[in-house]
């Protein structure tokens, strides 16, 4: 039995690791250092519709690139990946895989294909994969509906012709773990077929169902695909790990409304430590920010994160005659739905002396910013967890945060919450804390004495433990998984 961690998102990411990318990257870091001998890594090539094994050196290089802010080290290349293959496997294990591949062919030609496989395995693998794509496409067209619901379907067109070095992945009863940007990067039709054919156990993640609950806060294409995506996730997964009780409730309620079987839903606490390198100096831009008092907001700059409320609160303070305000620092890449905000920030003279955006910040620089901030803010409209709030608390920093969704799960009674839409209240409380540094110090002392931070080692260990538990709850018949899901035929 092997536990496979899918690192597709980490390998393809060329910017600083925030949110989902950080979760996958830090889990990969833990898996690299794990004492569990049966851990391996893979990625999915969506163009060719096939999984590849990933060597540890490739993952280490990708993590180093992300730690440096996504710059300076070239992204991983496909050439470094190793196709998951039966080549070189000794004895019964290789034979089992070969016989499993032969199941793809009609009985009358299996003997001939077996001899062909033994004489030229690479060519055989390529032929199998091309055959699989054609057969899967035909099967999807035939299957229609199953028990009143649509069967799993791909979010894109059928994969192109496959490379001759590609092969079918995984062995019987392996565990596949994926926690990246799966709605864009994976093919759940193929994953379900692997689960059905090889007895593969599948552990997937739910960060949130925001595109379903609040589609107007997301890119239209993402919002349109998420209901289908989570139905497919429920059919594929033996267990789904959620990142908060709030996300677990949201997902459970959604699946119940669809009539789909609900797989086992667990909750895992995300790590909040940031990997740093001692002595690494900050960039000139970050060093300049560190010279001034500043309030920190770490987040992708997109509509849902509600940077607009902070902009409006700060301009209210300026209009009220406040001067010498701390710098308002946004750390994060530019996202969706912020055209008007960026225009206002660029053109409004009231905000110019008090505002800056930092992008491509390394983990070292991010840690320095948390350590030096006067306090942090987080006015998000909706969150599956709220990792920057946890990071702020881990650095002993007070946070003024939104009261929406899961954020109170993160901060408990250690921080203050405000309705994310209440601009006058945000302006009032920002000014109050700016004028009361002694209260900030008192809050920080309370946080340091009471907050229990979670490190990524704990998160990675919990994921490994969940994956190992699946190996003990396997139904050898393959007809039902542990949640009672029926196989798709």
GROMACS .gro file of N, CA and C in nm, residues 75-182:
model
  324
   75UNK      N    1   1.024   2.726  -1.249
   75UNK     CA    2   0.923   2.625  -1.214
   75UNK      C    3   0.968   2.485  -1.252
   76UNK      N    4   0.910   2.387  -1.185
   76UNK     CA    5   0.940   2.248  -1.218
   76UNK      C    6   0.895   2.218  -1.360
   77UNK      N    7   0.964   2.126  -1.426
   77UNK     CA    8   0.930   2.092  -1.562
   77UNK      C    9   0.878   1.951  -1.572
   78UNK      N   10   0.800   1.926  -1.674
   78UNK     CA   11   0.742   1.794  -1.693
   78UNK      C   12   0.850   1.689  -1.712
   79UNK      N   13   0.960   1.729  -1.770
   79UNK     CA   14   1.066   1.632  -1.801
   79UNK      C   15   1.122   1.565  -1.677
   80UNK      N   16   1.112   1.633  -1.561
   80UNK     CA   17   1.167   1.575  -1.439
   80UNK      C   18   1.076   1.471  -1.377
   81UNK      N   19   0.949   1.471  -1.415
   81UNK     CA   20   0.854   1.377  -1.357
   81UNK      C   21   0.875   1.239  -1.414
   82UNK      N   22   0.845   1.140  -1.332
   82UNK     CA   23   0.861   1.001  -1.373
   82UNK      C   24   0.724   0.940  -1.395
   83UNK      N   25   0.695   0.886  -1.514
   83UNK     CA   26   0.564   0.826  -1.534
   83UNK      C   27   0.543   0.709  -1.438
   84UNK      N   28   0.427   0.707  -1.374
   84UNK     CA   29   0.395   0.597  -1.283
   84UNK      C   30   0.377   0.472  -1.366
   85UNK      N   31   0.456   0.371  -1.338
   85UNK     CA   32   0.472   0.263  -1.434
   85UNK      C   33   0.495   0.130  -1.362
   86UNK      N   34   0.474   0.020  -1.436
   86UNK     CA   35   0.509  -0.111  -1.383
   86UNK      C   36   0.651  -0.150  -1.423
   87UNK      N   37   0.716  -0.062  -1.500
   87UNK     CA   38   0.853  -0.094  -1.541
   87UNK      C   39   0.943  -0.114  -1.421
   88UNK      N   40   1.021  -0.220  -1.425
   88UNK     CA   41   1.122  -0.242  -1.322
   88UNK      C   42   1.066  -0.297  -1.193
   89UNK      N   43   0.937  -0.318  -1.184
   89UNK     CA   44   0.881  -0.370  -1.059
   89UNK      C   45   0.899  -0.522  -1.056
   90UNK      N   46   0.949  -0.573  -0.948
   90UNK     CA   47   0.981  -0.715  -0.945
   90UNK      C   48   0.861  -0.801  -0.912
   91UNK      N   49   0.870  -0.923  -0.953
   91UNK     CA   50   0.784  -1.030  -0.902
   91UNK      C   51   0.636  -1.006  -0.916
   92UNK      N   52   0.564  -1.044  -0.810
   92UNK     CA   53   0.419  -1.046  -0.813
   92UNK      C   54   0.358  -0.908  -0.827
   93UNK      N   55   0.425  -0.803  -0.772
   93UNK     CA   56   0.368  -0.669  -0.780
   93UNK      C   57   0.358  -0.623  -0.925
   94UNK      N   58   0.466  -0.642  -1.002
   94UNK     CA   59   0.462  -0.604  -1.142
   94UNK      C   60   0.361  -0.686  -1.220
   95UNK      N   61   0.354  -0.814  -1.189
   95UNK     CA   62   0.258  -0.901  -1.258
   95UNK      C   63   0.115  -0.858  -1.230
   96UNK      N   64   0.085  -0.822  -1.105
   96UNK     CA   65  -0.050  -0.777  -1.069
   96UNK      C   66  -0.087  -0.653  -1.149
   97UNK      N   67   0.006  -0.559  -1.161
   97UNK     CA   68  -0.025  -0.438  -1.236
   97UNK      C   69  -0.049  -0.468  -1.384
   98UNK      N   70   0.036  -0.554  -1.436
   98UNK     CA   71   0.022  -0.588  -1.577
   98UNK      C   72  -0.113  -0.655  -1.603
   99UNK      N   73  -0.151  -0.748  -1.518
   99UNK     CA   74  -0.280  -0.814  -1.535
   99UNK      C   75  -0.395  -0.715  -1.518
  100UNK      N   76  -0.376  -0.616  -1.431
  100UNK     CA   77  -0.479  -0.513  -1.415
  100UNK      C   78  -0.496  -0.431  -1.541
  101UNK      N   79  -0.383  -0.399  -1.607
  101UNK     CA   80  -0.391  -0.324  -1.732
  101UNK      C   81  -0.463  -0.405  -1.841
  102UNK      N   82  -0.442  -0.535  -1.841
  102UNK     CA   83  -0.504  -0.619  -1.944
  102UNK      C   84  -0.656  -0.623  -1.932
  103UNK      N   85  -0.708  -0.589  -1.815
  103UNK     CA   86  -0.854  -0.586  -1.797
  103UNK      C   87  -0.921  -0.484  -1.888
  104UNK      N   88  -0.840  -0.391  -1.940
  104UNK     CA   89  -0.898  -0.290  -2.028
  104UNK      C   90  -0.934  -0.346  -2.164
  105UNK      N   91  -0.889  -0.466  -2.194
  105UNK     CA   92  -0.908  -0.521  -2.328
  105UNK      C   93  -1.007  -0.637  -2.326
  106UNK      N   94  -1.074  -0.662  -2.439
  106UNK     CA   95  -1.166  -0.777  -2.448
  106UNK      C   96  -1.092  -0.908  -2.423
  107UNK      N   97  -1.163  -1.006  -2.372
  107UNK     CA   98  -1.101  -1.132  -2.332
  107UNK      C   99  -1.033  -1.205  -2.447
  108UNK      N  100  -1.090  -1.191  -2.569
  108UNK     CA  101  -1.036  -1.270  -2.681
  108UNK      C  102  -0.896  -1.225  -2.723
  109UNK      N  103  -0.852  -1.104  -2.682
  109UNK     CA  104  -0.719  -1.060  -2.726
  109UNK      C  105  -0.620  -1.043  -2.610
  110UNK      N  106  -0.657  -1.086  -2.489
  110UNK     CA  107  -0.569  -1.060  -2.374
  110UNK      C  108  -0.440  -1.141  -2.382
  111UNK      N  109  -0.446  -1.264  -2.431
  111UNK     CA  110  -0.325  -1.345  -2.439
  111UNK      C  111  -0.223  -1.280  -2.531
  112UNK      N  112  -0.270  -1.233  -2.645
  112UNK     CA  113  -0.180  -1.168  -2.741
  112UNK      C  114  -0.125  -1.037  -2.682
  113UNK      N  115  -0.210  -0.961  -2.612
  113UNK     CA  116  -0.164  -0.836  -2.552
  113UNK      C  117  -0.063  -0.862  -2.440
  114UNK      N  118  -0.080  -0.973  -2.368
  114UNK     CA  119   0.015  -1.007  -2.262
  114UNK      C  120   0.154  -1.029  -2.320
  115UNK      N  121   0.161  -1.103  -2.431
  115UNK     CA  122   0.291  -1.127  -2.494
  115UNK      C  123   0.350  -0.997  -2.548
  116UNK      N  124   0.263  -0.912  -2.604
  116UNK     CA  125   0.308  -0.782  -2.654
  116UNK      C  126   0.364  -0.697  -2.540
  117UNK      N  127   0.296  -0.701  -2.424
  117UNK     CA  128   0.339  -0.622  -2.309
  117UNK      C  129   0.478  -0.664  -2.261
  118UNK      N  130   0.501  -0.794  -2.256
  118UNK     CA  131   0.630  -0.844  -2.209
  118UNK      C  132   0.743  -0.807  -2.303
  119UNK      N  133   0.713  -0.797  -2.431
  119UNK     CA  134   0.819  -0.769  -2.529
  119UNK      C  135   0.847  -0.620  -2.543
  120UNK      N  136   0.752  -0.533  -2.510
  120UNK     CA  137   0.774  -0.389  -2.527
  120UNK      C  138   0.683  -0.308  -2.436
  121UNK      N  139   0.721  -0.295  -2.310
  121UNK     CA  140   0.630  -0.239  -2.211
  121UNK      C  141   0.597  -0.092  -2.236
  122UNK      N  142   0.695  -0.009  -2.274
  122UNK     CA  143   0.663   0.132  -2.296
  122UNK      C  144   0.560   0.151  -2.405
  123UNK      N  145   0.578   0.079  -2.517
  123UNK     CA  146   0.481   0.089  -2.625
  123UNK      C  147   0.344   0.039  -2.577
  124UNK      N  148   0.347  -0.067  -2.498
  124UNK     CA  149   0.221  -0.121  -2.445
  124UNK      C  150   0.149  -0.018  -2.359
  125UNK      N  151   0.225   0.054  -2.274
  125UNK     CA  152   0.163   0.155  -2.187
  125UNK      C  153   0.095   0.263  -2.270
  126UNK      N  154   0.165   0.313  -2.372
  126UNK     CA  155   0.107   0.416  -2.456
  126UNK      C  156  -0.020   0.370  -2.525
  127UNK      N  157  -0.018   0.245  -2.573
  127UNK     CA  158  -0.135   0.190  -2.640
  127UNK      C  159  -0.252   0.177  -2.544
  128UNK      N  160  -0.224   0.131  -2.420
  128UNK     CA  161  -0.329   0.117  -2.319
  128UNK      C  162  -0.394   0.251  -2.290
  129UNK      N  163  -0.311   0.355  -2.272
  129UNK     CA  164  -0.366   0.485  -2.234
  129UNK      C  165  -0.450   0.546  -2.345
  130UNK      N  166  -0.404   0.533  -2.469
  130UNK     CA  167  -0.484   0.583  -2.581
  130UNK      C  168  -0.615   0.508  -2.590
  131UNK      N  169  -0.609   0.376  -2.570
  131UNK     CA  170  -0.731   0.295  -2.571
  131UNK      C  171  -0.825   0.337  -2.458
  132UNK      N  172  -0.766   0.365  -2.339
  132UNK     CA  173  -0.847   0.404  -2.225
  132UNK      C  174  -0.923   0.533  -2.251
  133UNK      N  175  -0.856   0.632  -2.312
  133UNK     CA  176  -0.923   0.759  -2.339
  133UNK      C  177  -1.042   0.741  -2.431
  134UNK      N  178  -1.020   0.665  -2.539
  134UNK     CA  179  -1.131   0.642  -2.633
  134UNK      C  180  -1.244   0.566  -2.567
  135UNK      N  181  -1.210   0.464  -2.487
  135UNK     CA  182  -1.312   0.383  -2.422
  135UNK      C  183  -1.388   0.463  -2.316
  136UNK      N  184  -1.313   0.549  -2.241
  136UNK     CA  185  -1.378   0.630  -2.139
  136UNK      C  186  -1.474   0.730  -2.201
  137UNK      N  187  -1.432   0.791  -2.313
  137UNK     CA  188  -1.521   0.887  -2.379
  137UNK      C  189  -1.650   0.820  -2.425
  138UNK      N  190  -1.636   0.700  -2.482
  138UNK     CA  191  -1.754   0.627  -2.527
  138UNK      C  192  -1.842   0.586  -2.409
  139UNK      N  193  -1.777   0.547  -2.297
  139UNK     CA  194  -1.854   0.504  -2.181
  139UNK      C  195  -1.933   0.620  -2.121
  140UNK      N  196  -1.872   0.739  -2.116
  140UNK     CA  197  -1.942   0.856  -2.062
  140UNK      C  198  -2.065   0.887  -2.146
  141UNK      N  199  -2.053   0.873  -2.278
  141UNK     CA  200  -2.167   0.900  -2.365
  141UNK      C  201  -2.277   0.797  -2.345
  142UNK      N  202  -2.239   0.671  -2.313
  142UNK     CA  203  -2.338   0.564  -2.297
  142UNK      C  204  -2.409   0.569  -2.165
  143UNK      N  205  -2.337   0.614  -2.061
  143UNK     CA  206  -2.387   0.591  -1.927
  143UNK      C  207  -2.513   0.670  -1.893
  144UNK      N  208  -2.522   0.793  -1.947
  144UNK     CA  209  -2.643   0.871  -1.923
  144UNK      C  210  -2.660   0.904  -1.778
  145UNK      N  211  -2.763   0.848  -1.716
  145UNK     CA  212  -2.794   0.882  -1.578
  145UNK      C  213  -2.788   0.757  -1.491
  146UNK      N  214  -2.760   0.783  -1.363
  146UNK     CA  215  -2.748   0.672  -1.268
  146UNK      C  216  -2.826   0.705  -1.143
  147UNK      N  217  -2.928   0.628  -1.115
  147UNK     CA  218  -3.012   0.647  -0.996
  147UNK      C  219  -3.067   0.788  -0.989
  148UNK      N  220  -3.107   0.842  -1.103
  148UNK     CA  221  -3.170   0.973  -1.105
  148UNK      C  222  -3.074   1.090  -1.104
  149UNK      N  223  -2.943   1.065  -1.101
  149UNK     CA  224  -2.845   1.173  -1.100
  149UNK      C  225  -2.745   1.151  -1.214
  150UNK      N  226  -2.688   1.261  -1.263
  150UNK     CA  227  -2.589   1.248  -1.368
  150UNK      C  228  -2.466   1.177  -1.315
  151UNK      N  229  -2.402   1.098  -1.400
  151UNK     CA  230  -2.277   1.034  -1.362
  151UNK      C  231  -2.167   1.138  -1.361
  152UNK      N  232  -2.053   1.102  -1.306
  152UNK     CA  233  -1.938   1.192  -1.310
  152UNK      C  234  -1.907   1.231  -1.452
  153UNK      N  235  -1.876   1.358  -1.473
  153UNK     CA  236  -1.838   1.400  -1.607
  153UNK      C  237  -1.722   1.496  -1.597
  154UNK      N  238  -1.645   1.504  -1.699
  154UNK     CA  239  -1.528   1.589  -1.700
  154UNK      C  240  -1.567   1.734  -1.719
  155UNK      N  241  -1.487   1.826  -1.662
  155UNK     CA  242  -1.512   1.968  -1.679
  155UNK      C  243  -1.449   2.022  -1.806
  156UNK      N  244  -1.389   1.935  -1.886
  156UNK     CA  245  -1.329   1.978  -2.011
  156UNK      C  246  -1.348   1.871  -2.116
  157UNK      N  247  -1.299   1.897  -2.234
  157UNK     CA  248  -1.307   1.799  -2.342
  157UNK      C  249  -1.221   1.679  -2.310
  158UNK      N  250  -1.243   1.568  -2.379
  158UNK     CA  251  -1.163   1.448  -2.357
  158UNK      C  252  -1.016   1.478  -2.382
  159UNK      N  253  -0.923   1.417  -2.306
  159UNK     CA  254  -0.782   1.445  -2.323
  159UNK      C  255  -0.733   1.413  -2.464
  160UNK      N  256  -0.627   1.481  -2.502
  160UNK     CA  257  -0.566   1.456  -2.632
  160UNK      C  258  -0.494   1.322  -2.629
  161UNK      N  259  -0.441   1.281  -2.745
  161UNK     CA  260  -0.366   1.156  -2.753
  161UNK      C  261  -0.250   1.158  -2.655
  162UNK      N  262  -0.224   1.044  -2.594
  162UNK     CA  263  -0.130   1.040  -2.484
  162UNK      C  264   0.013   1.011  -2.531
  163UNK      N  265   0.105   1.056  -2.448
  163UNK     CA  266   0.247   1.027  -2.473
  163UNK      C  267   0.272   0.878  -2.463
  164UNK      N  268   0.362   0.823  -2.545
  164UNK     CA  269   0.390   0.679  -2.538
  164UNK      C  270   0.456   0.637  -2.408
  165UNK      N  271   0.504   0.733  -2.325
  165UNK     CA  272   0.565   0.693  -2.199
  165UNK      C  273   0.464   0.692  -2.085
  166UNK      N  274   0.339   0.733  -2.113
  166UNK     CA  275   0.239   0.740  -2.007
  166UNK      C  276   0.191   0.600  -1.969
  167UNK      N  277   0.144   0.584  -1.845
  167UNK     CA  278   0.092   0.455  -1.802
  167UNK      C  279  -0.017   0.474  -1.700
  168UNK      N  280  -0.095   0.371  -1.677
  168UNK     CA  281  -0.199   0.378  -1.576
  168UNK      C  282  -0.135   0.376  -1.438
  169UNK      N  283  -0.181   0.462  -1.346
  169UNK     CA  284  -0.114   0.477  -1.216
  169UNK      C  285  -0.168   0.384  -1.110
  170UNK      N  286  -0.092   0.378  -1.000
  170UNK     CA  287  -0.137   0.324  -0.873
  170UNK      C  288  -0.156   0.172  -0.874
  171UNK      N  289  -0.151   0.117  -0.754
  171UNK     CA  290  -0.173  -0.026  -0.733
  171UNK      C  291  -0.297  -0.044  -0.647
  172UNK      N  292  -0.343  -0.167  -0.640
  172UNK     CA  293  -0.462  -0.198  -0.563
  172UNK      C  294  -0.447  -0.151  -0.418
  173UNK      N  295  -0.551  -0.084  -0.369
  173UNK     CA  296  -0.562  -0.041  -0.230
  173UNK      C  297  -0.465   0.070  -0.192
  174UNK      N  298  -0.404   0.138  -0.290
  174UNK     CA  299  -0.329   0.260  -0.261
  174UNK      C  300  -0.425   0.368  -0.214
  175UNK      N  301  -0.370   0.471  -0.150
  175UNK     CA  302  -0.449   0.586  -0.106
  175UNK      C  303  -0.402   0.709  -0.181
  176UNK      N  304  -0.496   0.779  -0.243
  176UNK     CA  305  -0.466   0.901  -0.318
  176UNK      C  306  -0.517   1.020  -0.238
  177UNK      N  307  -0.427   1.120  -0.216
  177UNK     CA  308  -0.461   1.239  -0.138
  177UNK      C  309  -0.444   1.361  -0.227
  178UNK      N  310  -0.548   1.442  -0.236
  178UNK     CA  311  -0.540   1.564  -0.317
  178UNK      C  312  -0.603   1.679  -0.241
  179UNK      N  313  -0.532   1.792  -0.233
  179UNK     CA  314  -0.583   1.907  -0.160
  179UNK      C  315  -0.548   2.038  -0.229
  180UNK      N  316  -0.534   2.033  -0.363
  180UNK     CA  317  -0.499   2.152  -0.439
  180UNK      C  318  -0.619   2.213  -0.511
  181UNK      N  319  -0.590   2.282  -0.622
  181UNK     CA  320  -0.693   2.350  -0.701
  181UNK      C  321  -0.759   2.250  -0.796
  182UNK      N  322  -0.827   2.152  -0.739
  182UNK     CA  323  -0.870   2.035  -0.815
  182UNK      C  324  -0.977   2.066  -0.919
   0.00000   0.00000   0.00000
